[in-house]
PDB file of C-alpha atoms in Angstrom:
ATOM      1  CA  LEU A   1       5.554  -4.953  -0.298  1.00 75.00           C
ATOM      2  CA  LEU A   2       6.660  -5.181  -3.928  1.00 81.00           C
ATOM      3  CA  ALA A   3       3.301  -3.947  -5.190  1.00 86.00           C
ATOM      4  CA  THR A   4       3.464  -1.034  -2.762  1.00 84.00           C
ATOM      5  CA  MET A   5       6.927  -0.093  -3.968  1.00 88.00           C
ATOM      6  CA  VAL A   6       5.894  -0.240  -7.628  1.00 92.00           C
ATOM      7  CA  VAL A   7       2.876   1.979  -6.973  1.00 91.00           C
ATOM      8  CA  ALA A   8       4.938   4.338  -4.794  1.00 91.00           C
ATOM      9  CA  ILE A   9       7.621   4.776  -7.452  1.00 93.00           C
ATOM     10  CA  ALA A  10       5.068   5.252 -10.231  1.00 93.00           C
ATOM     11  CA  LEU A  11       2.995   7.691  -8.203  1.00 91.00           C
ATOM     12  CA  SER A  12       6.098   9.659  -7.188  1.00 91.00           C
ATOM     13  CA  ALA A  13       7.280   9.857 -10.792  1.00 92.00           C
ATOM     14  CA  LEU A  14       3.854  10.934 -12.016  1.00 91.00           C
ATOM     15  CA  SER A  15       2.876  12.978  -8.960  1.00 91.00           C
ATOM     16  CA  GLU A  16       2.554  16.318 -10.747  1.00 92.00           C
ATOM     17  CA  MET A  17       0.354  14.813 -13.439  1.00 92.00           C
ATOM     18  CA  VAL A  18      -1.780  12.953 -10.884  1.00 90.00           C
ATOM     19  CA  MET A  19      -2.246  16.055  -8.761  1.00 91.00           C
ATOM     20  CA  GLY A  20      -3.053  18.040 -11.898  1.00 91.00           C
ATOM     21  CA  LEU A  21      -6.035  15.768 -12.526  1.00 91.00           C
ATOM     22  CA  PHE A  22      -7.760  17.462  -9.583  1.00 92.00           C
ATOM     23  CA  GLY A  23      -7.055  20.946 -10.921  1.00 90.00           C
ATOM     24  CA  PRO A  24      -4.097  23.227 -11.485  1.00 88.00           C
ATOM     25  CA  GLU A  25      -4.102  24.417  -7.864  1.00 89.00           C
ATOM     26  CA  PHE A  26      -3.432  20.892  -6.656  1.00 91.00           C
ATOM     27  CA  THR A  27      -0.026  20.699  -8.334  1.00 90.00           C
ATOM     28  CA  GLU A  28       1.271  22.790  -5.416  1.00 89.00           C
ATOM     29  CA  GLY A  29       0.827  19.660  -3.296  1.00 90.00           C
ATOM     30  CA  THR A  30       3.156  17.529  -5.404  1.00 92.00           C
ATOM     31  CA  HIS A  31       6.049  17.658  -2.936  1.00 92.00           C
ATOM     32  CA  ALA A  32       3.732  16.914  -0.026  1.00 93.00           C
ATOM     33  CA  LEU A  33       2.384  13.899  -1.899  1.00 92.00           C
ATOM     34  CA  VAL A  34       5.881  12.524  -2.424  1.00 93.00           C
ATOM     35  CA  VAL A  35       6.728  12.979   1.291  1.00 94.00           C
ATOM     36  CA  LEU A  36       3.565  11.088   2.267  1.00 93.00           C
ATOM     37  CA  ILE A  37       4.299   8.352  -0.290  1.00 93.00           C
ATOM     38  CA  VAL A  38       7.696   7.806   1.328  1.00 91.00           C
ATOM     39  CA  ALA A  39       6.069   7.556   4.756  1.00 91.00           C
ATOM     40  CA  GLN A  40       3.443   5.103   3.503  1.00 89.00           C
ATOM     41  CA  SER A  41       6.169   3.000   1.898  1.00 88.00           C
ATOM     42  CA  PHE A  42       7.895   2.819   5.264  1.00 84.00           C
ATOM     43  CA  LEU A  43       4.613   1.679   6.820  1.00 84.00           C
ATOM     44  CA  ALA A  44       4.376  -1.073   4.198  1.00 84.00           C
ATOM     45  CA  ILE A  45       7.850  -2.253   5.151  1.00 82.00           C
ATOM     46  CA  GLN A  46       6.786  -2.645   8.780  1.00 79.00           C
ATOM     47  CA  GLY A  47       4.601  -5.625   8.031  1.00 74.00           C
ATOM     48  CA  PRO A  48       1.657  -6.585  10.207  1.00 81.00           C
ATOM     49  CA  ALA A  49       3.246  -5.503  13.505  1.00 85.00           C
ATOM     50  CA  ALA A  50       0.237  -3.676  14.943  1.00 86.00           C
ATOM     51  CA  GLN A  51      -2.080  -6.512  13.980  1.00 86.00           C
ATOM     52  CA  LEU A  52       0.186  -8.977  15.785  1.00 86.00           C
ATOM     53  CA  LEU A  53      -0.046  -6.954  18.979  1.00 88.00           C
ATOM     54  CA  LEU A  54      -3.800  -6.592  18.674  1.00 88.00           C
ATOM     55  CA  MET A  55      -4.428 -10.302  18.056  1.00 89.00           C
ATOM     56  CA  ILE A  56      -2.535 -11.477  21.119  1.00 88.00           C
ATOM     57  CA  GLY A  57      -4.088  -9.102  23.628  1.00 88.00           C
ATOM     58  CA  HIS A  58      -1.697  -6.157  23.641  1.00 90.00           C
ATOM     59  CA  GLN A  59      -4.278  -3.666  22.458  1.00 92.00           C
ATOM     60  CA  ALA A  60      -3.549  -1.310  25.363  1.00 94.00           C
ATOM     61  CA  VAL A  61       0.069  -0.799  24.317  1.00 94.00           C
ATOM     62  CA  THR A  62      -1.006  -0.449  20.679  1.00 93.00           C
ATOM     63  CA  ALA A  63      -3.541   2.219  21.636  1.00 95.00           C
ATOM     64  CA  LEU A  64      -0.917   4.009  23.732  1.00 96.00           C
ATOM     65  CA  ILE A  65       1.547   4.045  20.827  1.00 95.00           C
ATOM     66  CA  TYR A  66      -1.017   5.246  18.304  1.00 94.00           C
ATOM     67  CA  GLY A  67      -2.292   7.868  20.770  1.00 97.00           C
ATOM     68  CA  ALA A  68       1.248   9.158  21.305  1.00 97.00           C
ATOM     69  CA  GLY A  69       1.744   9.146  17.537  1.00 96.00           C
ATOM     70  CA  ALA A  70      -1.408  11.222  17.072  1.00 97.00           C
ATOM     71  CA  ALA A  71      -0.241  13.676  19.749  1.00 98.00           C
ATOM     72  CA  LEU A  72       3.159  13.910  18.052  1.00 98.00           C
ATOM     73  CA  ASN A  73       1.409  14.503  14.726  1.00 98.00           C
ATOM     74  CA  ILE A  74      -0.588  17.382  16.201  1.00 98.00           C
ATOM     75  CA  LEU A  75       2.515  18.868  17.826  1.00 98.00           C
ATOM     76  CA  LEU A  76       4.651  18.633  14.689  1.00 98.00           C
ATOM     77  CA  ASN A  77       1.903  20.023  12.488  1.00 97.00           C
ATOM     78  CA  THR A  78       1.426  22.925  14.905  1.00 98.00           C
ATOM     79  CA  ILE A  79       5.119  23.706  14.505  1.00 97.00           C
ATOM     80  CA  PHE A  80       5.677  22.851  10.835  1.00 98.00           C
ATOM     81  CA  ILE A  81       2.538  24.176   9.121  1.00 97.00           C
ATOM     82  CA  PRO A  82       3.076  27.861   9.945  1.00 97.00           C
ATOM     83  CA  ALA A  83       6.716  27.609   8.880  1.00 96.00           C
ATOM     84  CA  PHE A  84       6.474  25.373   5.796  1.00 96.00           C
ATOM     85  CA  GLY A  85       2.818  25.205   4.745  1.00 95.00           C
ATOM     86  CA  ILE A  86       1.543  22.039   3.097  1.00 94.00           C
ATOM     87  CA  GLU A  87       5.035  20.504   2.950  1.00 95.00           C
ATOM     88  CA  GLY A  88       5.287  21.049   6.709  1.00 97.00           C
ATOM     89  CA  ALA A  89       1.989  19.241   7.219  1.00 96.00           C
ATOM     90  CA  ALA A  90       3.237  16.333   5.132  1.00 96.00           C
ATOM     91  CA  ALA A  91       6.571  16.240   6.968  1.00 97.00           C
ATOM     92  CA  GLY A  92       4.928  16.348  10.396  1.00 97.00           C
ATOM     93  CA  THR A  93       2.535  13.564   9.475  1.00 97.00           C
ATOM     94  CA  ALA A  94       5.312  11.486   7.918  1.00 96.00           C
ATOM     95  CA  ILE A  95       7.595  11.850  10.945  1.00 97.00           C
ATOM     96  CA  ALA A  96       4.807  10.930  13.366  1.00 97.00           C
ATOM     97  CA  SER A  97       3.896   7.887  11.249  1.00 94.00           C
ATOM     98  CA  VAL A  98       7.476   6.655  11.099  1.00 93.00           C
ATOM     99  CA  VAL A  99       7.969   7.152  14.846  1.00 95.00           C
ATOM    100  CA  SER A 100       4.785   5.191  15.584  1.00 94.00           C
ATOM    101  CA  THR A 101       5.863   2.450  13.192  1.00 91.00           C
ATOM    102  CA  VAL A 102       9.279   2.068  14.781  1.00 91.00           C
ATOM    103  CA  TRP A 103       7.735   2.085  18.254  1.00 94.00           C
ATOM    104  CA  ILE A 104       5.177  -0.588  17.294  1.00 92.00           C
ATOM    105  CA  ASN A 105       7.945  -2.744  15.885  1.00 90.00           C
ATOM    106  CA  LEU A 106      10.021  -2.341  19.035  1.00 91.00           C
ATOM    107  CA  ALA A 107       6.984  -3.424  21.080  1.00 92.00           C
ATOM    108  CA  VAL A 108       6.527  -6.509  18.891  1.00 91.00           C
ATOM    109  CA  ARG A 109      10.187  -7.380  19.191  1.00 89.00           C
ATOM    110  CA  ARG A 110      10.231  -6.891  22.965  1.00 90.00           C
ATOM    111  CA  ARG A 111       6.938  -8.666  23.696  1.00 88.00           C
ATOM    112  CA  LEU A 112       6.959 -11.404  21.038  1.00 85.00           C
ATOM    113  CA  ASN A 113      10.615 -11.641  20.039  1.00 85.00           C
ATOM    114  CA  ILE A 114       9.558 -11.315  16.393  1.00 82.00           C
ATOM    115  CA  ARG A 115      11.065  -9.058  13.767  1.00 78.00           C
ATOM    116  CA  ALA A 116       8.001  -7.670  12.066  1.00 70.00           C
ATOM    117  CA  PHE A 117       9.813  -5.602   9.447  1.00 67.00           C
ATOM    118  CA  THR A 118       9.240  -7.130   6.049  1.00 58.00           C
ATOM    119  CA  LEU A 119      12.871  -6.623   5.075  1.00 49.00           C
ATOM    120  CA  ALA A 120      14.284  -8.048   8.330  1.00 47.00           C
TER     121      ALA A 120
END
């Protein structure tokens, strides 16, 4: 978790420079990159919740949650991309990822009585 946070902070601070390495057109994606970094940091905080469910035979509920998350991602991107462009795509993906993460953690807590969040 600490390594993820260090990389996330550094990458957020240097996001324009990093995106510029791929060409000047890519700097337009700087804000989207930061939104996705925040979402990935939240996923790092969740800990190994999905793996816990998979290892003890709850793969069906894990697949259901990830399938619903993918459907939510498609829905949000369908709504957000026309309105907000690349930032909308990042926001839709980030929201869907966070919702799936929270749902997975609720499933772990309900089925295993374990708090899978790293900071719990």
